[in-house]
mmCIF file with all atom_site columns, C-alpha atoms in Angstrom:
data_model
loop_
_atom_site.group_PDB
_atom_site.id
_atom_site.type_symbol
_atom_site.label_atom_id
_atom_site.label_alt_id
_atom_site.label_comp_id
_atom_site.label_asym_id
_atom_site.label_entity_id
_atom_site.label_seq_id
_atom_site.pdbx_PDB_ins_code
_atom_site.Cartn_x
_atom_site.Cartn_y
_atom_site.Cartn_z
_atom_site.occupancy
_atom_site.B_iso_or_equiv
_atom_site.pdbx_formal_charge
_atom_site.auth_seq_id
_atom_site.auth_comp_id
_atom_site.auth_asym_id
_atom_site.auth_atom_id
_atom_site.pdbx_PDB_model_num
ATOM 1   C CA . MET A 1 1   ? 0.044   -0.048 0.058   1.00 76.00 ? 1   MET A CA 1
ATOM 2   C CA . TYR A 1 2   ? 2.847   2.418  0.769   1.00 90.00 ? 2   TYR A CA 1
ATOM 3   C CA . THR A 1 3   ? 5.422   0.823  -1.724  1.00 92.00 ? 3   THR A CA 1
ATOM 4   C CA . SER A 1 4   ? 6.187   4.213  -3.355  1.00 91.00 ? 4   SER A CA 1
ATOM 5   C CA . LEU A 1 5   ? 6.852   5.976  -0.045  1.00 91.00 ? 5   LEU A CA 1
ATOM 6   C CA . ILE A 1 6   ? 8.960   2.938  1.446   1.00 89.00 ? 6   ILE A CA 1
ATOM 7   C CA . GLU A 1 7   ? 11.118  3.178  -1.729  1.00 91.00 ? 7   GLU A CA 1
ATOM 8   C CA . LYS A 1 8   ? 11.550  6.978  -1.365  1.00 89.00 ? 8   LYS A CA 1
ATOM 9   C CA . LEU A 1 9   ? 12.479  6.597  2.302   1.00 89.00 ? 9   LEU A CA 1
ATOM 10  C CA . ALA A 1 10  ? 15.167  4.033  1.547   1.00 87.00 ? 10  ALA A CA 1
ATOM 11  C CA . HIS A 1 11  ? 16.805  6.316  -0.819  1.00 86.00 ? 11  HIS A CA 1
ATOM 12  C CA . THR A 1 12  ? 16.185  9.935  0.195   1.00 87.00 ? 12  THR A CA 1
ATOM 13  C CA . LYS A 1 13  ? 18.856  12.058 1.904   1.00 85.00 ? 13  LYS A CA 1
ATOM 14  C CA . ALA A 1 14  ? 16.157  14.976 2.399   1.00 85.00 ? 14  ALA A CA 1
ATOM 15  C CA . LEU A 1 15  ? 14.384  13.144 5.240   1.00 86.00 ? 15  LEU A CA 1
ATOM 16  C CA . LYS A 1 16  ? 16.346  11.304 8.028   1.00 87.00 ? 16  LYS A CA 1
ATOM 17  C CA . TRP A 1 17  ? 14.366  8.823  9.848   1.00 83.00 ? 17  TRP A CA 1
ATOM 18  C CA . PHE A 1 18  ? 15.524  6.950  13.059  1.00 81.00 ? 18  PHE A CA 1
ATOM 19  C CA . PRO A 1 19  ? 15.442  3.183  13.215  1.00 82.00 ? 19  PRO A CA 1
ATOM 20  C CA . ASN A 1 20  ? 13.985  1.582  16.328  1.00 85.00 ? 20  ASN A CA 1
ATOM 21  C CA . ARG A 1 21  ? 11.947  4.861  17.323  1.00 86.00 ? 21  ARG A CA 1
ATOM 22  C CA . GLN A 1 22  ? 8.648   3.387  16.342  1.00 93.00 ? 22  GLN A CA 1
ATOM 23  C CA . VAL A 1 23  ? 5.598   4.499  18.359  1.00 95.00 ? 23  VAL A CA 1
ATOM 24  C CA . GLU A 1 24  ? 3.561   2.125  20.534  1.00 95.00 ? 24  GLU A CA 1
ATOM 25  C CA . GLU A 1 25  ? -0.108  1.417  19.712  1.00 97.00 ? 25  GLU A CA 1
ATOM 26  C CA . SER A 1 26  ? -1.042  2.244  23.126  1.00 96.00 ? 26  SER A CA 1
ATOM 27  C CA . TRP A 1 27  ? 0.448   5.779  22.790  1.00 96.00 ? 27  TRP A CA 1
ATOM 28  C CA . ILE A 1 28  ? -1.570  6.339  19.641  1.00 97.00 ? 28  ILE A CA 1
ATOM 29  C CA . VAL A 1 29  ? -4.846  5.049  21.257  1.00 97.00 ? 29  VAL A CA 1
ATOM 30  C CA . GLU A 1 30  ? -4.228  7.528  24.252  1.00 96.00 ? 30  GLU A CA 1
ATOM 31  C CA . VAL A 1 31  ? -3.724  10.476 21.915  1.00 97.00 ? 31  VAL A CA 1
ATOM 32  C CA . GLU A 1 32  ? -6.924  9.649  19.864  1.00 97.00 ? 32  GLU A CA 1
ATOM 33  C CA . GLN A 1 33  ? -8.938  9.450  22.918  1.00 97.00 ? 33  GLN A CA 1
ATOM 34  C CA . GLU A 1 34  ? -7.805  12.815 24.146  1.00 95.00 ? 34  GLU A CA 1
ATOM 35  C CA . LEU A 1 35  ? -8.233  14.384 20.714  1.00 96.00 ? 35  LEU A CA 1
ATOM 36  C CA . GLY A 1 36  ? -11.647 12.880 20.236  1.00 95.00 ? 36  GLY A CA 1
ATOM 37  C CA . PHE A 1 37  ? -10.823 11.410 16.884  1.00 96.00 ? 37  PHE A CA 1
ATOM 38  C CA . LEU A 1 38  ? -8.885  8.748  15.000  1.00 97.00 ? 38  LEU A CA 1
ATOM 39  C CA . LEU A 1 39  ? -5.586  9.744  13.396  1.00 98.00 ? 39  LEU A CA 1
ATOM 40  C CA . PRO A 1 40  ? -5.357  8.978  9.649   1.00 98.00 ? 40  PRO A CA 1
ATOM 41  C CA . PRO A 1 41  ? -4.368  5.403  8.568   1.00 97.00 ? 41  PRO A CA 1
ATOM 42  C CA . SER A 1 42  ? -1.109  6.609  6.872   1.00 97.00 ? 42  SER A CA 1
ATOM 43  C CA . TYR A 1 43  ? -0.039  8.733  9.806   1.00 97.00 ? 43  TYR A CA 1
ATOM 44  C CA . ARG A 1 44  ? -0.634  5.731  12.095  1.00 97.00 ? 44  ARG A CA 1
ATOM 45  C CA . TRP A 1 45  ? 1.321   3.406  9.738   1.00 96.00 ? 45  TRP A CA 1
ATOM 46  C CA . TRP A 1 46  ? 4.192   5.819  9.705   1.00 96.00 ? 46  TRP A CA 1
ATOM 47  C CA . LEU A 1 47  ? 4.167   6.068  13.533  1.00 96.00 ? 47  LEU A CA 1
ATOM 48  C CA . LEU A 1 48  ? 3.976   2.370  13.933  1.00 96.00 ? 48  LEU A CA 1
ATOM 49  C CA . ASN A 1 49  ? 6.744   1.515  11.282  1.00 94.00 ? 49  ASN A CA 1
ATOM 50  C CA . TYR A 1 50  ? 9.095   4.611  11.481  1.00 94.00 ? 50  TYR A CA 1
ATOM 51  C CA . GLY A 1 51  ? 8.033   6.834  14.254  1.00 91.00 ? 51  GLY A CA 1
ATOM 52  C CA . GLN A 1 52  ? 10.404  9.724  14.112  1.00 90.00 ? 52  GLN A CA 1
ATOM 53  C CA . ALA A 1 53  ? 12.089  11.797 11.206  1.00 90.00 ? 53  ALA A CA 1
ATOM 54  C CA . MET A 1 54  ? 13.638  14.913 10.266  1.00 90.00 ? 54  MET A CA 1
ATOM 55  C CA . LEU A 1 55  ? 12.941  16.591 6.992   1.00 85.00 ? 55  LEU A CA 1
ATOM 56  C CA . SER A 1 56  ? 15.515  19.151 6.069   1.00 78.00 ? 56  SER A CA 1
ATOM 57  C CA . GLY A 1 57  ? 16.518  19.482 9.717   1.00 83.00 ? 57  GLY A CA 1
ATOM 58  C CA . THR A 1 58  ? 13.056  19.868 11.214  1.00 89.00 ? 58  THR A CA 1
ATOM 59  C CA . GLN A 1 59  ? 11.271  17.148 13.112  1.00 91.00 ? 59  GLN A CA 1
ATOM 60  C CA . ILE A 1 60  ? 7.948   15.959 11.677  1.00 94.00 ? 60  ILE A CA 1
ATOM 61  C CA . LEU A 1 61  ? 5.521   15.783 14.733  1.00 95.00 ? 61  LEU A CA 1
ATOM 62  C CA . THR A 1 62  ? 5.246   12.261 16.324  1.00 95.00 ? 62  THR A CA 1
ATOM 63  C CA . ILE A 1 63  ? 3.891   10.813 19.412  1.00 95.00 ? 63  ILE A CA 1
ATOM 64  C CA . THR A 1 64  ? 5.950   10.166 22.497  1.00 93.00 ? 64  THR A CA 1
ATOM 65  C CA . SER A 1 65  ? 5.185   8.283  25.678  1.00 91.00 ? 65  SER A CA 1
ATOM 66  C CA . SER A 1 66  ? 2.772   9.969  28.089  1.00 91.00 ? 66  SER A CA 1
ATOM 67  C CA . GLU A 1 67  ? 5.562   10.247 30.760  1.00 91.00 ? 67  GLU A CA 1
ATOM 68  C CA . HIS A 1 68  ? 7.718   12.287 28.305  1.00 89.00 ? 68  HIS A CA 1
ATOM 69  C CA . ARG A 1 69  ? 5.109   14.429 26.530  1.00 87.00 ? 69  ARG A CA 1
ATOM 70  C CA . GLU A 1 70  ? 5.144   17.465 28.720  1.00 85.00 ? 70  GLU A CA 1
ATOM 71  C CA . TYR A 1 71  ? 8.797   17.809 27.805  1.00 82.00 ? 71  TYR A CA 1
ATOM 72  C CA . THR A 1 72  ? 8.753   16.910 24.052  1.00 86.00 ? 72  THR A CA 1
ATOM 73  C CA . ASP A 1 73  ? 7.900   19.635 21.668  1.00 89.00 ? 73  ASP A CA 1
ATOM 74  C CA . THR A 1 74  ? 7.911   17.165 18.775  1.00 92.00 ? 74  THR A CA 1
ATOM 75  C CA . ASP A 1 75  ? 4.894   15.398 20.266  1.00 93.00 ? 75  ASP A CA 1
ATOM 76  C CA . ILE A 1 76  ? 1.655   16.127 18.131  1.00 95.00 ? 76  ILE A CA 1
ATOM 77  C CA . LEU A 1 77  ? -0.645  16.251 21.219  1.00 95.00 ? 77  LEU A CA 1
ATOM 78  C CA . TYR A 1 78  ? 1.650   18.490 23.150  1.00 94.00 ? 78  TYR A CA 1
ATOM 79  C CA . ILE A 1 79  ? 1.562   21.068 20.357  1.00 93.00 ? 79  ILE A CA 1
ATOM 80  C CA . TYR A 1 80  ? -2.271  20.481 19.952  1.00 95.00 ? 80  TYR A CA 1
ATOM 81  C CA . ARG A 1 81  ? -2.526  21.409 23.724  1.00 93.00 ? 81  ARG A CA 1
ATOM 82  C CA . LEU A 1 82  ? -0.865  24.703 23.144  1.00 93.00 ? 82  LEU A CA 1
ATOM 83  C CA . ALA A 1 83  ? -3.047  25.647 20.137  1.00 93.00 ? 83  ALA A CA 1
ATOM 84  C CA . ASP A 1 84  ? -5.592  28.448 20.650  1.00 92.00 ? 84  ASP A CA 1
ATOM 85  C CA . GLU A 1 85  ? -9.272  27.721 20.573  1.00 94.00 ? 85  GLU A CA 1
ATOM 86  C CA . GLN A 1 86  ? -9.862  29.064 17.048  1.00 93.00 ? 86  GLN A CA 1
ATOM 87  C CA . ALA A 1 87  ? -7.251  26.804 15.500  1.00 92.00 ? 87  ALA A CA 1
ATOM 88  C CA . LYS A 1 88  ? -8.934  23.750 17.193  1.00 93.00 ? 88  LYS A CA 1
ATOM 89  C CA . GLN A 1 89  ? -12.295 24.906 16.119  1.00 93.00 ? 89  GLN A CA 1
ATOM 90  C CA . GLU A 1 90  ? -10.898 25.198 12.598  1.00 93.00 ? 90  GLU A CA 1
ATOM 91  C CA . GLY A 1 91  ? -9.719  21.700 12.845  1.00 95.00 ? 91  GLY A CA 1
ATOM 92  C CA . LYS A 1 92  ? -6.100  22.340 12.740  1.00 96.00 ? 92  LYS A CA 1
ATOM 93  C CA . LEU A 1 93  ? -3.794  19.582 13.962  1.00 97.00 ? 93  LEU A CA 1
ATOM 94  C CA . GLU A 1 94  ? -0.300  20.740 13.377  1.00 96.00 ? 94  GLU A CA 1
ATOM 95  C CA . LEU A 1 95  ? 2.100   18.311 11.600  1.00 96.00 ? 95  LEU A CA 1
ATOM 96  C CA . PHE A 1 96  ? 5.277   19.918 10.492  1.00 94.00 ? 96  PHE A CA 1
ATOM 97  C CA . ILE A 1 97  ? 6.541   23.387 11.321  1.00 89.00 ? 97  ILE A CA 1
ATOM 98  C CA . PRO A 1 98  ? 9.748   24.008 9.375   1.00 87.00 ? 98  PRO A CA 1
ATOM 99  C CA . ASP A 1 99  ? 11.767  27.033 10.065  1.00 74.00 ? 99  ASP A CA 1
ATOM 100 C CA . GLU A 1 100 ? 10.453  28.794 7.070   1.00 74.00 ? 100 GLU A CA 1
ATOM 101 C CA . ASP A 1 101 ? 7.451   30.988 6.153   1.00 86.00 ? 101 ASP A CA 1
ATOM 102 C CA . GLU A 1 102 ? 4.885   28.139 6.304   1.00 89.00 ? 102 GLU A CA 1
ATOM 103 C CA . TYR A 1 103 ? 3.397   25.335 8.184   1.00 91.00 ? 103 TYR A CA 1
ATOM 104 C CA . TYR A 1 104 ? 1.499   22.009 7.675   1.00 95.00 ? 104 TYR A CA 1
ATOM 105 C CA . TYR A 1 105 ? -1.351  20.724 9.527   1.00 97.00 ? 105 TYR A CA 1
ATOM 106 C CA . PHE A 1 106 ? -4.045  18.024 9.177   1.00 98.00 ? 106 PHE A CA 1
ATOM 107 C CA . ASP A 1 107 ? -7.612  19.570 8.458   1.00 97.00 ? 107 ASP A CA 1
ATOM 108 C CA . THR A 1 108 ? -9.424  17.269 11.034  1.00 97.00 ? 108 THR A CA 1
ATOM 109 C CA . ARG A 1 109 ? -12.886 18.473 9.935   1.00 96.00 ? 109 ARG A CA 1
ATOM 110 C CA . MET A 1 110 ? -13.649 15.776 7.466   1.00 94.00 ? 110 MET A CA 1
ATOM 111 C CA . THR A 1 111 ? -12.034 12.514 6.317   1.00 95.00 ? 111 THR A CA 1
ATOM 112 C CA . ASP A 1 112 ? -12.096 10.751 2.933   1.00 96.00 ? 112 ASP A CA 1
ATOM 113 C CA . ALA A 1 113 ? -13.453 7.226  2.498   1.00 96.00 ? 113 ALA A CA 1
ATOM 114 C CA . ARG A 1 114 ? -10.041 5.947  3.680   1.00 96.00 ? 114 ARG A CA 1
ATOM 115 C CA . GLY A 1 115 ? -10.203 7.936  6.978   1.00 96.00 ? 115 GLY A CA 1
ATOM 116 C CA . GLU A 1 116 ? -7.554  10.202 5.748   1.00 97.00 ? 116 GLU A CA 1
ATOM 117 C CA . PHE A 1 117 ? -7.411  13.947 6.453   1.00 98.00 ? 117 PHE A CA 1
ATOM 118 C CA . LYS A 1 118 ? -6.012  16.396 3.987   1.00 98.00 ? 118 LYS A CA 1
ATOM 119 C CA . VAL A 1 119 ? -2.773  17.991 4.777   1.00 98.00 ? 119 VAL A CA 1
ATOM 120 C CA . MET A 1 120 ? -3.014  21.774 4.487   1.00 97.00 ? 120 MET A CA 1
ATOM 121 C CA . ARG A 1 121 ? -0.156  24.189 3.912   1.00 95.00 ? 121 ARG A CA 1
ATOM 122 C CA . LEU A 1 122 ? -0.311  27.567 5.490   1.00 92.00 ? 122 LEU A CA 1
ATOM 123 C CA . ASP A 1 123 ? 1.758   30.434 3.893   1.00 88.00 ? 123 ASP A CA 1
ATOM 124 C CA . TYR A 1 124 ? 2.437   32.972 6.572   1.00 85.00 ? 124 TYR A CA 1
ATOM 125 C CA . PHE A 1 125 ? 2.694   35.717 3.900   1.00 85.00 ? 125 PHE A CA 1
ATOM 126 C CA . ASN A 1 126 ? -0.599  35.591 2.436   1.00 83.00 ? 126 ASN A CA 1
ATOM 127 C CA . GLY A 1 127 ? -2.319  33.783 5.242   1.00 82.00 ? 127 GLY A CA 1
ATOM 128 C CA . GLU A 1 128 ? -4.296  31.492 2.761   1.00 86.00 ? 128 GLU A CA 1
ATOM 129 C CA . PRO A 1 129 ? -4.334  27.725 3.603   1.00 92.00 ? 129 PRO A CA 1
ATOM 130 C CA . GLU A 1 130 ? -4.227  25.353 0.551   1.00 95.00 ? 130 GLU A CA 1
ATOM 131 C CA . VAL A 1 131 ? -4.593  21.669 0.308   1.00 97.00 ? 131 VAL A CA 1
ATOM 132 C CA . TYR A 1 132 ? -1.009  20.317 -0.025  1.00 97.00 ? 132 TYR A CA 1
ATOM 133 C CA . ALA A 1 133 ? -1.686  16.573 -0.054  1.00 97.00 ? 133 ALA A CA 1
ATOM 134 C CA . ASP A 1 134 ? -4.721  14.135 0.342   1.00 97.00 ? 134 ASP A CA 1
ATOM 135 C CA . SER A 1 135 ? -3.017  11.958 3.006   1.00 97.00 ? 135 SER A CA 1
ATOM 136 C CA . PHE A 1 136 ? 0.032   11.871 5.197   1.00 97.00 ? 136 PHE A CA 1
ATOM 137 C CA . ALA A 1 137 ? 1.757   9.518  3.001   1.00 96.00 ? 137 ALA A CA 1
ATOM 138 C CA . GLU A 1 138 ? 1.288   11.660 -0.005  1.00 96.00 ? 138 GLU A CA 1
ATOM 139 C CA . PHE A 1 139 ? 2.541   14.678 2.157   1.00 96.00 ? 139 PHE A CA 1
ATOM 140 C CA . LEU A 1 140 ? 5.822   12.957 2.770   1.00 94.00 ? 140 LEU A CA 1
ATOM 141 C CA . GLU A 1 141 ? 6.438   11.847 -0.760  1.00 94.00 ? 141 GLU A CA 1
ATOM 142 C CA . LYS A 1 142 ? 5.811   15.376 -1.869  1.00 94.00 ? 142 LYS A CA 1
ATOM 143 C CA . LEU A 1 143 ? 8.012   17.026 0.563   1.00 90.00 ? 143 LEU A CA 1
ATOM 144 C CA . ILE A 1 144 ? 10.883  14.455 -0.175  1.00 90.00 ? 144 ILE A CA 1
ATOM 145 C CA . ASP A 1 145 ? 10.476  14.984 -3.994  1.00 90.00 ? 145 ASP A CA 1
ATOM 146 C CA . GLN A 1 146 ? 10.664  18.656 -3.390  1.00 88.00 ? 146 GLN A CA 1
ATOM 147 C CA . ARG A 1 147 ? 13.565  18.652 -1.111  1.00 85.00 ? 147 ARG A CA 1
ATOM 148 C CA . THR A 1 148 ? 15.658  16.222 -2.948  1.00 82.00 ? 148 THR A CA 1
ATOM 149 C CA . PRO A 1 149 ? 18.292  17.810 -5.077  1.00 75.00 ? 149 PRO A CA 1
ATOM 150 C CA . ARG A 1 150 ? 18.120  17.018 -8.783  1.00 71.00 ? 150 ARG A CA 1
ATOM 151 C CA . ASN A 1 151 ? 21.358  15.775 -10.321 1.00 61.00 ? 151 ASN A CA 1
ATOM 152 C CA . ALA A 1 152 ? 22.497  18.043 -13.174 1.00 41.00 ? 152 ALA A CA 1
#
């Protein structure tokens, strides 16, 4: 199901993932219970199989154990807890916040038939969100493609 992504992950230098840093199923369930909704299947797959990664030097948000969550600014629930009420009402679940003029988030207001949330990109300059990807897996593939240097 994620063959293309697995292939890209095996050969990319843009994204560095950390072996043996997978997330435990119980951590995911705990986060979903607090959020009040299920995380998308491709994001769950990523967490259970890879867990943590840096893309161009910035951590993609993950899930940590509850005993470390309050001290881990790369935990998706920790960041969600810090979000203002307007962002929560707009269905924003932040996912990737690079040191640039943009950030990426799940739009949790609606899922597709597979249970996936769209990944949105917000440009700080124009303030307009745009659909970046239809799933977390597509999000990773697009970012890897965009940030992989092309050979001349």
